[in-house]
Amino acid sequence: MTYTDEVLVLDDVTKRFGAHTVLDGVSWRIGPGITALLGPNGAGKTTLIRIVSTLEHLDGGRLTVLGHDVVRERRTVQQLLGLTGQHTAVDGMLSGTENLVMVGRLLGLSRLDARRRAGELLDQFDLADAARRRAGTYSGGMRRRLDLAMSLVRAPRVLLLDEPTTGLDPRSRRALWEQVRRLADDGTAVLLTTQYLEEADALADRIAVLDSGRLVAEGTAAELKAGAGGDVVEVLDEHGQPSGALSTDGTAGHVASVLRSLPGTARVQVRRPTLDEVVLQLTGKDAA
Amino acid sequence: MTTVAVREPLATTPPVRPGVLTPFTVFVGRSLRHSLRDPEALLMGIALPTLLMLVFTFVFGGAIGGDSRAYIDYVTPGIILLCAGYGAATTAVAVSRDMTTGTIDRVRTMPVPGVALLVGHTVASLLRNLFSTAVVILVGVLLGFRPAAGPVEWLAAVGLVALWILAITALFAFLGLVAGSAEAASGYGFILLFLPYASSAFVPVATMPSWLRVFAEHQPITPLTESIRALLAGVSPGGDAVAAVLWPLGVLAVALVLTAWRFPRTRSRLVH
Ligand SMILES: Nc1ncnc2c1ncn2[C@@H]1O[C@H](COP(=O)(O)OP(=O)(O)O)[C@@H](O)[C@H]1O
Ligand SMILES: [Mg+2]
């Protein structure tokens, strides 16, 4: 068995749909823990996840999962991965238990083991009460949790989550974060995509920003904030609340000239940019 | 630098492979559950055969044959095939639904042959429609249908029905694969559902205008109806039997080739 600190290695990964280059030579090393791939709609996040999970072909470059090539060792890679796609893949006509047992049986568990594992997962994801109900009657949050549980039947070593909390209310979102954290603590490497900075900030050990098929930044949240752009001059209203923000390149001269452009009576504070502002600078778009 | 960072697979979950047949039985079970839990499918399976038998026997039977009892013997095979068409058409919707939700993605990322999903839908459709066939025959008998077939003829007749169901189900599964939506998938089935009306299923081809007659004599439903009718009457179907076997085999072969070509290229249609 390979012991490695490199979970995914992308080397010049390229993907085109017709004339449209969706991933433009992405090179990226992803280690253990939780990694967030952040980017606006259409950046290529789903495409990247689908290539890792063997659902799309590469047009160029190389990609390995724990040292196994996604093209040449497709079956091995599939054994290592769990995927929760952007659209939930639960069967609404089947109960929670039946959904999980079906996946267990397809993965080679005996009927008995599949039932036992289903029971464990239903407990773990707070679905025990709804176990016998059809998944079609579940709320969005419950469906998402069942979907996640279905990706975990065989305890994958690498979990891919494509916008796992999109469309969830804040409470369900927090509950799902908690589950993902627990999985990561147990040693599952997690790659998740998100449009929410808050989510990347709260969950991820490392964050990468994808924009139009290119990786434009990579690092911890603190590194990203420190690396990109300079301090922000924030203008405050009479209640001390921020009413506007002006970005600077971080040099004393630029900050001073920005301050001079404001009326002398203006109340201001100078601070580090938020992750939001960093991503806005990097991509020229709002992430959300 | 090398660190022990990503844990090994859990000891409780060794990398076993499912048995060769397991994916097929699992998906057949799933599709059957779908059928049993879908009120529309159940209605289609029971009410439609019953209603069609009643309508054809009492409404058209009197007008066409003069004697509705005699017409039952004539029309039962046609109604079996008509119901099979409607029943098989639901396969297109079921397959299309799997392609437009995340289901196909989940299956594709598991170490099982993806076609097992289609086989599940097909086998379930076969069982569902054989059940409808039984309903048609049962209602027919209640209304006065008196088949003269012996065990061999029964077996042959049911075999022909099953072969035809299999063939059009495979074709509808392919349509479900290529249709953009479940609605479009069911729309494509129109032509197949129309076939029995332009055949000897309900009226003898001799009564048709010559252009329609040429069509009726060269499409699968006519030799199938004639053969099943003969078998149920306890007589030999003669030359019709050859066409009645070759047509479904041909349709099946075309459907399987098209599916084998198309399925690996099918992406889930909810990617973005
Ligand atoms: N199957 C496909 N065929 C054609 N274009 C696609 C396909 N999948 C994705 N795209 C295009 O690729 C780009 C990136 O899409 P996607 O990976 O879904 O982005 P994201 O998940 O970041 O929103 C988009 O412009 C999208 O329209
Ligand atoms: Mg996406």
XYZ file of C-alpha atoms and ligand atoms in Angstrom:
588
model
C 0.000 0.000 0.000
C 1.166 3.497 -0.728
C 1.546 5.920 2.091
C 1.515 9.295 0.543
C 0.990 12.938 1.213
C -0.160 13.491 -2.344
C -3.770 12.560 -2.755
C -4.407 14.058 -6.174
C -1.773 15.166 -8.617
C -2.916 17.132 -11.644
C -0.324 17.768 -14.270
C -1.285 20.179 -17.050
C -4.871 18.861 -17.087
C -6.756 20.138 -20.118
C -10.369 19.647 -21.139
C -12.252 21.002 -24.121
C -15.875 20.836 -25.117
C -15.776 21.547 -28.836
C -13.864 24.778 -29.292
C -14.396 25.788 -25.672
C -11.403 25.114 -23.422
C -12.946 24.461 -20.029
C -9.764 23.430 -18.170
C -6.700 25.174 -19.462
C -3.612 23.316 -18.254
C -4.355 22.921 -14.555
C -1.391 21.721 -12.481
C -2.150 21.165 -8.830
C -1.060 18.922 -5.973
C -3.685 18.159 -3.385
C -2.725 16.761 -0.007
C -4.740 15.169 2.748
C -7.318 17.042 4.788
C -10.002 19.228 3.278
C -9.302 21.156 0.117
C -11.782 23.610 -1.336
C -11.970 24.527 -4.994
C -13.543 27.922 -5.186
C -14.757 29.609 -8.316
C -17.628 31.396 -9.991
C -20.273 29.595 -12.034
C -18.809 28.128 -15.205
C -15.225 28.197 -13.929
C -14.823 24.481 -14.616
C -15.192 23.077 -11.074
C -17.676 20.356 -11.980
C -15.655 19.384 -15.028
C -12.569 18.959 -12.867
C -14.454 16.821 -10.346
C -15.894 14.716 -13.160
C -12.455 14.095 -14.631
C -11.112 12.994 -11.245
C -14.074 10.669 -10.790
C -13.506 9.081 -14.247
C -16.763 10.463 -15.676
C -15.056 12.638 -18.301
C -11.991 12.027 -20.426
C -8.925 14.181 -20.293
C -7.918 15.964 -23.490
C -4.398 16.539 -22.256
C -2.180 16.158 -19.224
C -2.164 13.569 -16.473
C -4.081 13.007 -13.284
C -3.372 10.508 -10.511
C -5.367 9.566 -7.417
C -3.094 8.264 -4.644
C -0.587 7.431 -7.338
C -3.054 5.703 -9.680
C -3.635 7.091 -13.154
C -7.304 7.946 -13.805
C -7.084 6.772 -17.402
C -4.989 3.622 -17.173
C -6.150 2.470 -13.723
C -9.776 3.517 -13.905
C -11.175 0.644 -11.847
C -8.597 1.102 -9.069
C -9.328 4.809 -8.922
C -13.054 4.074 -8.665
C -12.360 1.852 -5.655
C -10.576 4.720 -3.897
C -13.108 7.450 -4.579
C -16.503 8.505 -3.353
C -18.432 11.127 -5.292
C -21.328 13.307 -4.297
C -22.190 15.121 -7.485
C -23.657 18.562 -7.980
C -27.091 16.980 -8.457
C -28.213 14.492 -5.850
C -28.271 10.900 -7.029
C -30.714 9.436 -4.551
C -33.524 7.273 -5.835
C -36.717 8.990 -4.726
C -38.826 5.854 -5.167
C -36.675 3.874 -2.740
C -36.386 4.353 1.009
C -33.203 5.608 2.651
C -32.300 2.071 3.665
C -33.002 0.686 0.205
C -30.838 3.337 -1.444
C -27.904 2.474 0.798
C -28.384 -1.287 0.550
C -28.466 -1.004 -3.240
C -25.120 0.803 -3.288
C -23.649 -1.680 -0.801
C -24.720 -4.638 -2.920
C -23.279 -3.025 -6.054
C -20.003 -2.562 -4.223
C -19.845 -6.228 -3.355
C -21.240 -6.348 0.183
C -23.443 -9.283 1.091
C -27.111 -8.547 1.701
C -26.523 -8.755 5.446
C -23.416 -6.553 5.457
C -25.125 -4.042 3.186
C -28.047 -3.791 5.634
C -25.730 -3.434 8.611
C -23.700 -0.726 6.886
C -26.890 1.070 5.838
C -28.003 1.121 9.458
C -24.680 2.583 10.607
C -24.757 5.305 7.998
C -28.388 6.206 8.665
C -27.505 6.661 12.342
C -24.392 8.630 11.531
C -26.306 11.005 9.249
C -29.359 11.467 11.497
C -31.632 9.673 9.092
C -32.590 6.701 11.249
C -36.117 8.018 11.798
C -36.678 8.391 8.062
C -34.933 5.148 7.113
C -38.080 3.443 5.867
C -39.586 6.455 4.156
C -39.172 7.016 0.433
C -36.306 9.401 -0.252
C -38.640 11.367 -2.517
C -40.357 12.671 0.612
C -37.098 13.907 2.198
C -36.199 17.559 2.609
C -33.300 18.968 0.589
C -30.930 18.649 3.530
C -31.940 15.045 4.212
C -31.523 14.137 0.549
C -28.074 15.678 0.537
C -27.095 13.733 3.646
C -28.383 10.487 2.151
C -26.487 11.266 -1.045
C -23.321 11.781 0.984
C -23.950 8.591 2.954
C -24.295 6.705 -0.352
C -20.814 7.866 -1.341
C -19.444 6.524 1.931
C -20.785 2.976 1.939
C -17.349 1.548 1.257
C -15.424 4.212 3.197
C -13.599 5.825 0.267
C -10.143 7.224 0.902
C -10.831 10.277 -1.197
C -14.203 12.012 -1.155
C -15.255 14.413 -3.898
C -18.067 16.825 -3.100
C -19.403 19.059 -5.865
C -21.199 22.028 -4.299
C -22.469 19.901 -1.428
C -24.437 22.644 0.308
C -25.857 24.629 -2.596
C -29.548 25.176 -1.970
C -29.438 24.157 1.687
C -30.657 26.303 4.537
C -27.974 27.522 6.987
C -28.791 24.876 9.590
C -28.537 21.959 7.146
C -25.378 23.496 5.752
C -23.752 23.565 9.169
C -24.829 19.983 9.863
C -23.235 18.845 6.618
C -20.027 20.748 7.397
C -19.892 18.905 10.693
C -20.163 15.550 8.907
C -17.469 16.462 6.404
C -15.159 17.581 9.198
C -15.682 14.304 11.012
C -14.833 12.330 7.881
C -11.679 14.337 7.391
C -10.715 13.767 11.038
C -11.083 10.049 10.397
C -8.541 10.315 7.601
C -10.644 10.739 4.472
C -9.145 13.245 2.071
C -11.847 15.640 0.858
C -11.950 17.790 -2.247
C -15.009 20.001 -2.346
C -16.094 22.693 -4.743
C -18.066 25.659 -3.624
C -19.230 29.074 -4.654
C -19.388 30.139 -1.022
C -16.256 31.706 0.412
C -17.688 31.239 3.845
C -17.753 27.500 3.241
C -14.175 27.327 2.000
C -13.050 29.491 4.892
C -14.910 27.443 7.493
C -14.058 23.970 6.233
C -10.947 23.842 4.161
C -7.311 23.469 5.163
C -6.325 24.733 1.754
C -8.186 26.699 -0.885
C -7.637 26.990 -4.610
C -9.370 29.491 -6.836
C -10.376 28.429 -10.335
C -11.306 31.016 -12.919
C -12.144 30.279 -16.563
C -10.353 26.955 -16.389
C -7.169 28.286 -14.803
C -5.953 27.974 -11.246
C -5.359 31.573 -10.198
C -4.419 31.071 -6.542
C -3.709 28.299 -4.089
C -2.903 28.246 -0.393
C -4.405 28.510 3.062
C -7.071 31.146 3.616
C -4.487 33.277 5.452
C -1.944 32.905 2.662
C -4.492 33.933 0.070
C -5.446 37.005 2.075
C -1.820 37.908 2.604
C -0.678 37.169 -0.921
C -3.247 38.818 -3.082
C -3.597 42.567 -3.175
C -3.033 45.049 -0.419
C -4.903 46.567 2.447
C -8.372 47.924 2.045
C -9.382 51.426 3.066
C -12.865 51.199 4.450
C -15.060 54.274 4.768
C -17.367 54.280 7.793
C -20.714 56.016 8.201
C -21.847 58.015 11.234
C -22.659 54.783 13.119
C -19.199 53.382 12.503
C -20.566 50.910 9.953
C -18.627 50.318 6.713
C -20.256 52.175 3.842
C -17.641 51.623 1.161
C -14.247 50.085 0.529
C -11.302 51.101 -1.630
C -8.607 48.574 -2.433
C -4.954 49.541 -2.541
C -1.769 47.819 -3.645
C -0.623 47.818 -0.013
C 2.169 50.389 -0.331
C 2.260 53.369 2.014
C 2.250 55.765 -0.940
C -0.880 54.257 -2.470
C -2.727 54.086 0.859
C -1.799 57.706 1.516
C -3.013 58.872 -1.873
C -6.291 57.002 -1.399
C -6.721 58.625 2.014
C -5.975 62.065 0.550
C -8.707 61.591 -2.034
C -11.287 61.300 0.740
C -12.847 64.321 2.499
C -10.880 65.288 5.617
C -13.869 64.592 7.862
C -14.348 60.999 6.629
C -13.978 58.245 9.199
C -11.902 55.358 7.880
C -10.201 52.157 8.863
C -7.453 50.293 7.073
C -7.695 46.503 7.156
C -6.596 43.288 5.414
C -8.887 42.282 2.568
C -11.518 39.614 3.206
C -11.350 36.355 1.284
C -14.306 37.665 -0.690
C -12.316 40.667 -1.854
C -9.317 38.501 -2.637
C -11.343 36.267 -4.904
C -13.011 39.269 -6.486
C -9.563 40.653 -7.267
C -8.329 37.337 -8.614
C -11.282 36.569 -10.827
C -12.773 39.963 -11.498
C -16.131 38.440 -10.571
C -18.180 37.909 -7.498
C -17.707 34.357 -6.332
C -21.290 33.934 -5.213
C 8.701 13.902 2.286
C 6.398 10.982 2.976
C 3.886 10.964 5.754
C 1.192 8.529 6.746
C -1.577 10.900 5.967
C -4.408 9.209 4.166
C -5.702 6.235 6.045
C -5.855 2.767 4.624
C -9.246 1.338 3.652
C -11.238 0.257 6.674
C -10.527 -3.301 7.743
C -14.244 -3.979 7.749
C -14.556 -3.146 4.081
C -12.105 -5.266 2.103
C -11.943 -4.473 -1.632
C -14.385 -7.166 -2.661
C -15.970 -7.263 -6.088
C -19.655 -7.967 -6.528
C -20.566 -11.260 -8.184
C -20.960 -11.071 -11.951
C -24.738 -11.304 -11.743
C -25.220 -9.116 -8.663
C -25.466 -5.762 -10.485
C -28.105 -7.229 -12.775
C -30.245 -8.667 -9.985
C -29.861 -5.468 -7.961
C -31.072 -3.284 -10.824
C -33.879 -5.647 -11.798
C -35.041 -5.486 -8.162
C -34.838 -1.707 -8.227
C -36.847 -1.373 -11.441
C -39.487 -3.794 -10.193
C -39.836 -1.775 -7.000
C -40.280 1.318 -9.148
C -43.049 -0.398 -11.119
C -44.865 -1.576 -8.031
C -44.654 1.827 -6.354
C -45.657 3.865 -9.348
C -49.454 4.162 -9.341
C -49.466 5.196 -13.003
C -47.498 2.117 -14.028
C -49.829 -0.110 -12.041
C -52.854 1.560 -13.583
C -51.325 1.096 -17.003
C -50.711 -2.553 -16.243
C -54.211 -3.419 -15.036
C -56.767 -0.821 -16.073
C -55.588 -0.310 -19.624
C -55.811 -3.989 -20.661
C -59.227 -4.256 -19.019
C -60.611 -1.122 -20.611
C -59.268 -1.940 -24.055
C -60.796 -5.397 -23.930
C -64.170 -3.967 -22.929
C -64.102 -1.225 -25.537
C -63.027 -3.458 -28.397
C -65.411 -6.238 -27.498
C -68.558 -4.214 -26.905
C -68.042 -1.049 -28.943
C -66.206 -2.286 -32.011
C -67.101 -5.967 -31.691
C -70.760 -5.369 -32.408
C -70.053 -3.071 -35.338
C -67.326 -5.091 -36.974
C -68.134 -8.719 -36.412
C -71.823 -8.546 -35.691
C -71.173 -11.112 -32.969
C -69.007 -9.788 -30.133
C -68.131 -13.296 -28.893
C -66.517 -14.194 -32.202
C -64.745 -10.846 -32.305
C -63.081 -11.512 -28.924
C -61.249 -14.468 -30.425
C -60.166 -12.241 -33.268
C -59.089 -9.173 -31.293
C -57.407 -10.552 -28.132
C -53.934 -11.023 -29.681
C -54.042 -7.459 -31.038
C -54.909 -6.041 -27.624
C -52.071 -7.992 -26.042
C -49.658 -6.356 -28.489
C -51.245 -2.925 -28.078
C -50.833 -3.111 -24.293
C -47.267 -4.348 -24.698
C -46.528 -1.218 -26.705
C -47.892 1.105 -24.024
C -46.171 -0.829 -21.263
C -42.802 -0.899 -22.980
C -42.995 2.837 -23.704
C -42.653 3.571 -19.983
C -39.145 2.115 -20.200
C -38.074 5.124 -22.255
C -39.230 7.435 -19.484
C -37.516 5.376 -16.780
C -34.208 5.240 -18.644
C -34.386 8.916 -19.493
C -34.979 9.752 -15.843
C -31.846 7.874 -14.838
C -29.863 9.774 -17.448
C -31.144 13.171 -16.339
C -30.606 12.675 -12.622
C -27.313 11.830 -10.981
C -28.073 8.095 -11.036
C -26.028 7.302 -14.125
C -23.038 9.180 -12.659
C -23.209 7.222 -9.437
C -23.369 3.924 -11.339
C -20.518 4.943 -13.632
C -18.242 5.694 -10.698
C -18.816 2.252 -9.203
C -16.952 -0.842 -10.354
C -20.007 -2.368 -12.037
C -21.049 -2.544 -15.700
C -23.298 0.459 -16.337
C -25.490 -1.436 -18.798
C -26.820 -3.433 -15.845
C -28.976 -0.364 -15.211
C -30.599 -0.754 -18.640
C -30.927 -4.513 -18.240
C -32.786 -3.886 -14.973
C -35.315 -1.632 -16.710
C -35.710 -4.093 -19.576
C -36.290 -7.180 -17.464
C -38.734 -5.289 -15.249
C -40.626 -4.153 -18.354
C -40.769 -7.724 -19.628
C -42.252 -8.990 -16.351
C -44.641 -6.043 -16.085
C -45.951 -6.553 -19.590
C -46.314 -10.299 -19.277
C -48.499 -9.493 -16.290
C -50.569 -7.163 -18.481
C -50.808 -9.934 -21.055
C -52.217 -12.206 -18.371
C -54.754 -9.506 -17.458
C -55.875 -9.218 -21.093
C -56.349 -12.973 -21.375
C -58.145 -13.178 -18.056
C -60.562 -10.373 -18.952
C -61.010 -11.989 -22.358
C -61.947 -15.307 -20.820
C -64.421 -13.561 -18.518
C -65.995 -11.952 -21.595
C -66.224 -15.219 -23.483
C -62.809 -15.757 -25.072
C -62.336 -19.502 -25.473
C -58.812 -20.292 -26.685
C -58.387 -23.804 -28.105
C -54.623 -23.884 -27.649
C -52.813 -26.829 -26.094
C -49.765 -26.394 -23.798
C -47.308 -26.222 -26.725
C -49.350 -23.587 -28.552
C -49.705 -21.557 -25.341
C -45.981 -21.689 -24.788
C -45.302 -20.629 -28.368
C -47.834 -17.779 -28.185
C -46.470 -16.437 -24.896
C -42.954 -16.845 -26.279
C -43.815 -14.652 -29.268
C -45.393 -12.018 -27.026
C -42.339 -12.045 -24.734
C -39.971 -11.747 -27.685
C -41.874 -8.755 -29.042
C -42.011 -7.088 -25.608
C -38.272 -7.593 -25.245
C -37.590 -6.139 -28.690
C -39.647 -2.963 -28.287
C -38.507 -2.493 -24.684
C -34.900 -2.528 -25.898
C -35.858 0.002 -28.558
C -37.619 2.244 -26.019
C -34.617 1.952 -23.685
C -32.465 3.286 -26.509
C -34.941 6.130 -27.103
C -34.741 6.947 -23.411
C -30.984 7.107 -23.745
C -31.028 9.635 -26.604
C -34.118 11.668 -25.661
C -33.444 15.050 -24.130
C -36.064 14.573 -21.419
C -38.509 12.052 -20.046
C -41.346 13.842 -21.863
C -39.557 13.677 -25.200
C -38.757 10.026 -24.563
C -42.417 9.114 -24.247
C -43.242 11.244 -27.304
C -40.856 9.272 -29.524
C -42.830 6.128 -28.811
C -45.825 7.336 -30.779
C -44.992 5.489 -33.998
C -44.665 2.158 -32.251
C -47.935 2.606 -30.388
C -49.650 3.406 -33.677
C -48.525 0.193 -35.425
C -51.313 -2.128 -34.169
C -54.001 0.143 -35.681
C -52.469 -0.262 -39.142
C -52.265 -4.037 -38.958
C -54.579 -7.028 -38.949
C -54.914 -6.658 -35.152
C -58.426 -5.169 -35.214
C -59.726 -5.603 -38.778
C -58.615 -7.952 -41.553
C -56.191 -6.309 -43.969
C -58.504 -7.273 -46.845
C -60.869 -4.499 -45.713
C -58.173 -1.814 -45.990
C -57.465 0.500 -48.939
C -54.623 -0.938 -51.016
C -51.888 1.525 -49.883
C -52.608 0.848 -46.211
C -52.817 -2.846 -46.931
C -49.290 -2.865 -48.371
C -48.038 -1.201 -45.191
C -50.042 -3.514 -42.919
C -48.684 -6.615 -44.603
C -45.087 -5.478 -44.247
C -44.915 -4.454 -40.618
C -44.293 -6.680 -37.565
C -47.695 -6.491 -35.880
C -49.562 -8.276 -38.671
C -47.538 -11.533 -38.718
C -47.315 -11.429 -34.913
C -51.095 -11.044 -34.529
C -51.809 -13.706 -37.136
C -49.406 -16.162 -35.506
C -50.653 -15.596 -31.960
C -54.264 -15.770 -33.129
C -53.607 -19.075 -34.903
C -51.733 -20.529 -31.940
C -54.475 -19.566 -29.481
C -57.050 -21.085 -31.828
C -55.013 -24.278 -31.707
C -53.936 -24.235 -35.365
C -50.524 -23.910 -36.984
C -49.502 -20.296 -37.798
C -47.772 -21.458 -40.994
C -45.553 -18.978 -42.836
C -46.525 -16.036 -40.580
C -44.483 -17.608 -37.783
C -41.210 -16.967 -39.605
C -41.902 -13.251 -39.963
C -43.264 -13.177 -36.397
C -39.918 -14.397 -35.075
C -37.621 -12.540 -37.458
C -39.210 -9.113 -36.918
C -38.627 -8.988 -33.141
C -35.143 -10.468 -33.539
C -34.326 -7.792 -36.101
C -35.698 -4.964 -33.943
C -33.828 -6.364 -30.937
C -30.551 -6.583 -32.849
C -30.871 -2.999 -34.096
C -31.742 -1.732 -30.611
C -28.831 -3.563 -29.007
C -26.321 -2.334 -31.583
C -27.531 1.252 -31.239
C -27.407 1.023 -27.443
C -23.946 -0.560 -27.426
C -22.730 2.297 -29.600
C -24.527 5.063 -27.734
C -24.403 4.063 -24.071
C -20.660 4.584 -23.492
C -21.023 8.054 -25.025
C -23.956 9.078 -22.901
C -23.279 11.690 -20.276
C -25.651 12.621 -17.572
C -27.590 15.559 -18.899
C -27.568 17.570 -15.704
C -23.867 18.341 -15.685
C -24.150 22.062 -15.371
N -20.879 18.343 -21.381
C -20.586 19.606 -21.707
N -20.662 20.017 -22.977
C -20.369 21.288 -23.323
N -19.974 22.239 -22.464
C -19.879 21.902 -21.174
C -20.177 20.572 -20.725
N -19.966 20.537 -19.391
C -19.575 21.768 -19.021
N -19.518 22.598 -20.086
C -19.106 24.007 -20.061
O -17.892 24.073 -19.363
C -17.832 25.238 -18.564
C -17.507 24.850 -17.145
O -18.599 24.155 -16.606
P -18.580 23.530 -15.171
O -17.405 22.625 -15.057
O -19.920 22.922 -14.952
O -18.373 24.803 -14.262
P -18.707 25.052 -12.722
O -18.980 23.728 -12.097
O -17.490 25.725 -12.189
O -19.898 25.956 -12.680
C -19.158 25.940 -18.719
O -18.993 26.984 -19.647
C -20.063 24.873 -19.270
O -21.044 25.430 -20.085
Mg -20.602 23.008 -11.124
